mmCIF file of C-alpha atoms in Angstrom:
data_model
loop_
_atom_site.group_PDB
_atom_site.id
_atom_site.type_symbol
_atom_site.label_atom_id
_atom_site.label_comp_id
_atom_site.label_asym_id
_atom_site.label_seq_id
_atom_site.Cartn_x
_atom_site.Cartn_y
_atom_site.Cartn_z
ATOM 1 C CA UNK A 1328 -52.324 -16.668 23.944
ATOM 2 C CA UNK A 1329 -51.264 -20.161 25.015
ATOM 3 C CA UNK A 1330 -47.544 -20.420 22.965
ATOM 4 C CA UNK A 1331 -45.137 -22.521 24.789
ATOM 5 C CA UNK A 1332 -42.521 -20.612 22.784
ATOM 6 C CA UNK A 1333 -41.099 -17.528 20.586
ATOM 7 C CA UNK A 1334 -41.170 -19.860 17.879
ATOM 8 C CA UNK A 1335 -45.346 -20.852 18.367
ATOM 9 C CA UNK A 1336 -46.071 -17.532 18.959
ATOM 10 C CA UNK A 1337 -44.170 -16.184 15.447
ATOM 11 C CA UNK A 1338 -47.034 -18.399 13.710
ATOM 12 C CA UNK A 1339 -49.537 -16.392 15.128
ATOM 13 C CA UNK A 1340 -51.132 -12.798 13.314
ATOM 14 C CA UNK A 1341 -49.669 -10.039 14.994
ATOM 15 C CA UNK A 1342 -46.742 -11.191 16.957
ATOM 16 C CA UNK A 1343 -44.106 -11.479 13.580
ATOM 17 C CA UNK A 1344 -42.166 -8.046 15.756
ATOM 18 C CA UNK A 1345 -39.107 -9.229 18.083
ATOM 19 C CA UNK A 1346 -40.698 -7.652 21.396
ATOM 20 C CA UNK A 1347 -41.443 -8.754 25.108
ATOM 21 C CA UNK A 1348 -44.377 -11.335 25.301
ATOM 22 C CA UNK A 1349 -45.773 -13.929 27.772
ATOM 23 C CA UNK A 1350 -45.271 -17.415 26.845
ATOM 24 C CA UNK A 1351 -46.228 -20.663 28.886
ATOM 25 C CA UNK A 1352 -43.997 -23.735 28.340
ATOM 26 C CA UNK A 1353 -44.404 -25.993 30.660
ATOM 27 C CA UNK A 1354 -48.473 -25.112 30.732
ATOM 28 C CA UNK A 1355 -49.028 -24.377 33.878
ATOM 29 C CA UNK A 1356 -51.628 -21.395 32.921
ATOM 30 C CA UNK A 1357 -49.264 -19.106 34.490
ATOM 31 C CA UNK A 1358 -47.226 -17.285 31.908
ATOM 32 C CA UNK A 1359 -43.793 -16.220 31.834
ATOM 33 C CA UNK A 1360 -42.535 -12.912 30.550
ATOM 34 C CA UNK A 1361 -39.359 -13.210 27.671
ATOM 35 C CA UNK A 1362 -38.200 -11.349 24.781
ATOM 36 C CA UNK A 1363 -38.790 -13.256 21.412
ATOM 37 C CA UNK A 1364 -35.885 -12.270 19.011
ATOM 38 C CA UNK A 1365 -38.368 -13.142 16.145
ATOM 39 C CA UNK A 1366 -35.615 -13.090 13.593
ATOM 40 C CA UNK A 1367 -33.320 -15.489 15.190
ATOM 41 C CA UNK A 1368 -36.027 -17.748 16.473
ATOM 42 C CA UNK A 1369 -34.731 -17.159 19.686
ATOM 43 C CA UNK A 1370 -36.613 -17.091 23.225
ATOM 44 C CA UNK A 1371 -34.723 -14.826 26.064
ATOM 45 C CA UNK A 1372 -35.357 -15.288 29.665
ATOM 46 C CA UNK A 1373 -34.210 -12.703 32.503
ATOM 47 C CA UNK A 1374 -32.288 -12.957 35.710
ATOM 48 C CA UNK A 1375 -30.984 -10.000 37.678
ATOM 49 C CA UNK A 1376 -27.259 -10.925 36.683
ATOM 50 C CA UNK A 1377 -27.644 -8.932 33.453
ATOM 51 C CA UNK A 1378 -25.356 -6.118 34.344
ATOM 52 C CA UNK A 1379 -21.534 -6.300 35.549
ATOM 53 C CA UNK A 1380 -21.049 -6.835 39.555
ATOM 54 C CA UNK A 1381 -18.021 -5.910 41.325
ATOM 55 C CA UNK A 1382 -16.980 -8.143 43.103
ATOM 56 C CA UNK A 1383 -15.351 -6.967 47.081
ATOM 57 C CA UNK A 1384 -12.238 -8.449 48.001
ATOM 58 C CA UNK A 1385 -11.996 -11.559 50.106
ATOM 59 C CA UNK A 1386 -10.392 -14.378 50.964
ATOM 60 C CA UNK A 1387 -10.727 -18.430 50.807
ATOM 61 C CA UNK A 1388 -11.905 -20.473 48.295
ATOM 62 C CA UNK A 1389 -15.092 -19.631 46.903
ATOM 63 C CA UNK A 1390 -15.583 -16.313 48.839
ATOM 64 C CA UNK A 1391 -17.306 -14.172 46.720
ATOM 65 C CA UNK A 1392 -20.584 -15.586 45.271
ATOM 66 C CA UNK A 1393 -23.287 -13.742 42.551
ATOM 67 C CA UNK A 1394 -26.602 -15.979 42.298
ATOM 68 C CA UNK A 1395 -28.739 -15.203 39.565
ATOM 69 C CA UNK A 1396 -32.622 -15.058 40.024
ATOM 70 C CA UNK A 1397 -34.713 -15.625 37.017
ATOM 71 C CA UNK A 1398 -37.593 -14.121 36.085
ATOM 72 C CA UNK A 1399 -39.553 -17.700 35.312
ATOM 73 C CA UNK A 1400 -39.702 -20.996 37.537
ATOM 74 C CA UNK A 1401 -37.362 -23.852 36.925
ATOM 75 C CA UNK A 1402 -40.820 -26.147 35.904
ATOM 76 C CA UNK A 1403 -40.722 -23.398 33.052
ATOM 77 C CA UNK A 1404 -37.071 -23.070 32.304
ATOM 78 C CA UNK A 1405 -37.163 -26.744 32.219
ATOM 79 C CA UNK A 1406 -40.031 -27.392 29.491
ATOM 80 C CA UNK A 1407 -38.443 -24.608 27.217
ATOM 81 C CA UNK A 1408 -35.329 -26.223 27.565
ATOM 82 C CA UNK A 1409 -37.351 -29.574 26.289
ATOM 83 C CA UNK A 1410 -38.738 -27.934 23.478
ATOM 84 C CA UNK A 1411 -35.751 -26.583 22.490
ATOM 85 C CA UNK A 1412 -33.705 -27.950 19.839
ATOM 86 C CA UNK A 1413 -30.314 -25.867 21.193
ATOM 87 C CA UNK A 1414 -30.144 -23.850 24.665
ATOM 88 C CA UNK A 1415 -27.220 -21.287 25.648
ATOM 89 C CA UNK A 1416 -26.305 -18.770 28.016
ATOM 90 C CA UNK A 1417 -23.607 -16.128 27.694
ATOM 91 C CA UNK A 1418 -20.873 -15.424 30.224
ATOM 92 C CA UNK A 1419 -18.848 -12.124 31.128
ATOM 93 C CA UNK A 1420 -15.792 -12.122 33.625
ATOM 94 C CA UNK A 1421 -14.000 -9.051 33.792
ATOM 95 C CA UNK A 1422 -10.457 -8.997 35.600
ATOM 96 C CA UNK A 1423 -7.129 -7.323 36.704
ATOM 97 C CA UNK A 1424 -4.759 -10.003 38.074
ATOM 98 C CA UNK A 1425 -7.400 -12.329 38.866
ATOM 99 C CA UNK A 1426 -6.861 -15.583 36.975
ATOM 100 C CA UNK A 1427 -10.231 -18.362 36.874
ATOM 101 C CA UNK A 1428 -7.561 -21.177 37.009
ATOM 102 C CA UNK A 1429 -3.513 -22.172 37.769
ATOM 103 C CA UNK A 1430 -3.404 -25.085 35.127
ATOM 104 C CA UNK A 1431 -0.028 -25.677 36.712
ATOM 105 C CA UNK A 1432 -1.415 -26.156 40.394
ATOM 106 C CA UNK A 1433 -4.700 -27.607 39.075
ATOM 107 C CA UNK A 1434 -6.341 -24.925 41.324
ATOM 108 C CA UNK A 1435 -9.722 -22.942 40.149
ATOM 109 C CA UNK A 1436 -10.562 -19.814 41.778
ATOM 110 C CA UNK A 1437 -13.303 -19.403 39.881
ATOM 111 C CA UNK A 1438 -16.220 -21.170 38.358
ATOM 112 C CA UNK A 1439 -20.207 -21.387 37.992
ATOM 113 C CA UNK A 1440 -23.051 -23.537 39.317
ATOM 114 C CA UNK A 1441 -25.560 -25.189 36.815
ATOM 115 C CA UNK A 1442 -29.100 -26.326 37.395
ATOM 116 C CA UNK A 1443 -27.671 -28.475 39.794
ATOM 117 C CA UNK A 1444 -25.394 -26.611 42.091
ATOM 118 C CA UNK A 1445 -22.094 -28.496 40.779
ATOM 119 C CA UNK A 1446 -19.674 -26.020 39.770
ATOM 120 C CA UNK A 1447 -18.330 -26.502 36.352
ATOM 121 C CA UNK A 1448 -15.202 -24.164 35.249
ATOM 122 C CA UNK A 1449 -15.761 -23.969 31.543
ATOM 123 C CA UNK A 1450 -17.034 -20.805 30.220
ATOM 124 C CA UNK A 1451 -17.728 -21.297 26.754
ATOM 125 C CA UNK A 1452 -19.103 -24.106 25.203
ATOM 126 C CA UNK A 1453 -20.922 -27.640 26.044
ATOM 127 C CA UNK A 1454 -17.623 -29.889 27.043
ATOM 128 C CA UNK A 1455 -16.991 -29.444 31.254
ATOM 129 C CA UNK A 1456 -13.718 -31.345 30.853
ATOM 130 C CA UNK A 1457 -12.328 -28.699 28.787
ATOM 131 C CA UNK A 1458 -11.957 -25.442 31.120
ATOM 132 C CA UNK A 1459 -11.627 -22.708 28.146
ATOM 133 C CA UNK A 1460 -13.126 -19.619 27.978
ATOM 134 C CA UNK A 1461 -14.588 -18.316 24.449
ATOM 135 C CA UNK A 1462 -10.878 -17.224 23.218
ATOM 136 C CA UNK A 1463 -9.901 -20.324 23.198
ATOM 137 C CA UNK A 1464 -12.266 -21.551 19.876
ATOM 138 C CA UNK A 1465 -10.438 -18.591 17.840
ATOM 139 C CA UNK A 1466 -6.798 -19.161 19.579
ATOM 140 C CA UNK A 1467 -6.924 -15.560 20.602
ATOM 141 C CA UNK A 1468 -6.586 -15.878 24.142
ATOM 142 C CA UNK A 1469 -3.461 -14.041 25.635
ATOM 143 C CA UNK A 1470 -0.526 -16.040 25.863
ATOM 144 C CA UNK A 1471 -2.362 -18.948 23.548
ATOM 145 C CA UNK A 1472 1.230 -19.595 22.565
ATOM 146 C CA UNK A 1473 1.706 -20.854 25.959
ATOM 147 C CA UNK A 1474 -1.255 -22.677 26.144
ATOM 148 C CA UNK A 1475 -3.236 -20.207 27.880
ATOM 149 C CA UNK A 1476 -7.187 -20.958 27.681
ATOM 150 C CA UNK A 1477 -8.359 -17.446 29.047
ATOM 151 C CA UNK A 1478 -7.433 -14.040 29.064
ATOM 152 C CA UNK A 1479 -7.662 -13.545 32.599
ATOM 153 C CA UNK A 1480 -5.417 -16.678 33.766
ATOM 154 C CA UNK A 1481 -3.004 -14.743 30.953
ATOM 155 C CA UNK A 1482 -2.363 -11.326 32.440
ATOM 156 C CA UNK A 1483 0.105 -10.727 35.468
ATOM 157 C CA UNK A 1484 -0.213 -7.200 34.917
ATOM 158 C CA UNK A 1485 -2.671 -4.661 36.571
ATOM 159 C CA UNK A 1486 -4.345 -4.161 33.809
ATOM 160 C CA UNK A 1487 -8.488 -4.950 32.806
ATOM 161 C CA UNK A 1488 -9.162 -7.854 30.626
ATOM 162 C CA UNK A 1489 -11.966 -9.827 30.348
ATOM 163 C CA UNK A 1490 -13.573 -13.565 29.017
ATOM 164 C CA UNK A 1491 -16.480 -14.466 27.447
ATOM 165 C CA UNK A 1492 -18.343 -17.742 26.495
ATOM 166 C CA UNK A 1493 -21.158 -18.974 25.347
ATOM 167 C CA UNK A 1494 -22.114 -22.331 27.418
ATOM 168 C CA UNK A 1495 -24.506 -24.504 25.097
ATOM 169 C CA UNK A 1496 -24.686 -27.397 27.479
ATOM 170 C CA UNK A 1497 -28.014 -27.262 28.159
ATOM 171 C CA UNK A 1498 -28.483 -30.041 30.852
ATOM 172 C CA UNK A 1499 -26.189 -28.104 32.782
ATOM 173 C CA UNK A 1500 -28.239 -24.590 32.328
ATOM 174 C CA UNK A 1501 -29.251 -22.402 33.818
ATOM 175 C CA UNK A 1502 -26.140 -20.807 35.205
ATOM 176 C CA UNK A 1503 -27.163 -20.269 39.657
ATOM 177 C CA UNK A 1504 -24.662 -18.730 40.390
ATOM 178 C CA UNK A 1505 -20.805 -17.045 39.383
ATOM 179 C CA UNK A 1506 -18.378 -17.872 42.483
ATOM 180 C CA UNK A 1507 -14.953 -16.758 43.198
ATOM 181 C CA UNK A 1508 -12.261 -16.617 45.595
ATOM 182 C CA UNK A 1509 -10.041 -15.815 47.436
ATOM 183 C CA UNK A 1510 -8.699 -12.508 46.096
ATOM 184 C CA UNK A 1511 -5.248 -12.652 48.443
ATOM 185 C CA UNK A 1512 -4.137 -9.013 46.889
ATOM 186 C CA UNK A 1513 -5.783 -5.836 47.128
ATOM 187 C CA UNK A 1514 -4.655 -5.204 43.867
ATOM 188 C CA UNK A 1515 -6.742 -7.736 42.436
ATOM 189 C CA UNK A 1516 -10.134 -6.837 41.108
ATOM 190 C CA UNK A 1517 -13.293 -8.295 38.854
ATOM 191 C CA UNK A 1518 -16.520 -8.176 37.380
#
């Protein structure tokens, strides 16, 4: 009782088990609920963003928003984040014929908030000058060869690809919210 983290409450009899538990960071007396991956060390909080959402067509810039509501304050997410030697949140877009970005245009259609509100329009990693997406690191991304940082802004075809990342900047976490728009084809879909 008491632990301000996964990590304080592994020293502890009993609680060596990866497992849902109720930690207090910031001290407040009020605990939060996470899941301790014991083995990794790792603290997991919950929003209800975890599964895929479709996203309805629209159109104009920034149509389509998903916010993400955690399942512990910001005074808490904030003092684990302090405590924390590395933060990071993982990212899923799915897609068919809906790029995040024209590099040629210098036009984003879409991006996510941080702690802030700002949008950034990176989706893996801790740089927000350098819009990749997790493909990039391994130069797998479709159409690399053309200097393609996604998958998504790759494929012209209506077919379903997707990006990942990992974002490890963690003054600019947690992610509020996943925005998009405008889809200005039917035939354009996402996740």
């Amino acid at each position: 009782k008491g632990a301000k983290s996964c990590t304080e409450l592994k020293q502890k009899p009993g609680f060596e088990k990866s497992g849902e538990y109720f930690i207090d960071p910031a001290k407040t007396g009020i605990p939060i609920k996470v899941f301790c991956d014991m083995d990794r060390e790792e603290t997991w909080i919950s929003h209800d963003g975890e599964e895929l959402a479709p996203v309805t067509f629209c159109t104009g810039d920034g149509c389509f928003e998903k916010e993400f509501k955690y399942e512990a304050s910001d005074e808490q997410i904030e003092a684990l984040k302090a405590i924390s030697e590395t933060c990071y949140q993982e990212i899923t877009y799915g897609c068919k014929m809906a790029p995040l970005k024209n590099t040629r245009f210098g036009h984003y259609f879409g991006w996510w908030t941080g702690k802030d509100g700002s949008k950034k329009f990176y989706i893996d990693g801790e740089d927000e000058k350098n819009a990749v997406c997790g493909c990039h690191a391994t130069s797998s991304c479709f159409q690399s060869m053309f200097n393609s940082t996604c998958n998504c802004d790759a494929v012209f075809l209506p077919l379903w690809s997707s990006d990942e990342g990992k974002i490890t900047n963690k003054e600019s976490l947690p992610v509020r919210s996943f925005v998009y728009g405008g889809l200005f084809q039917t035939s354009k879909k996402l996740t």
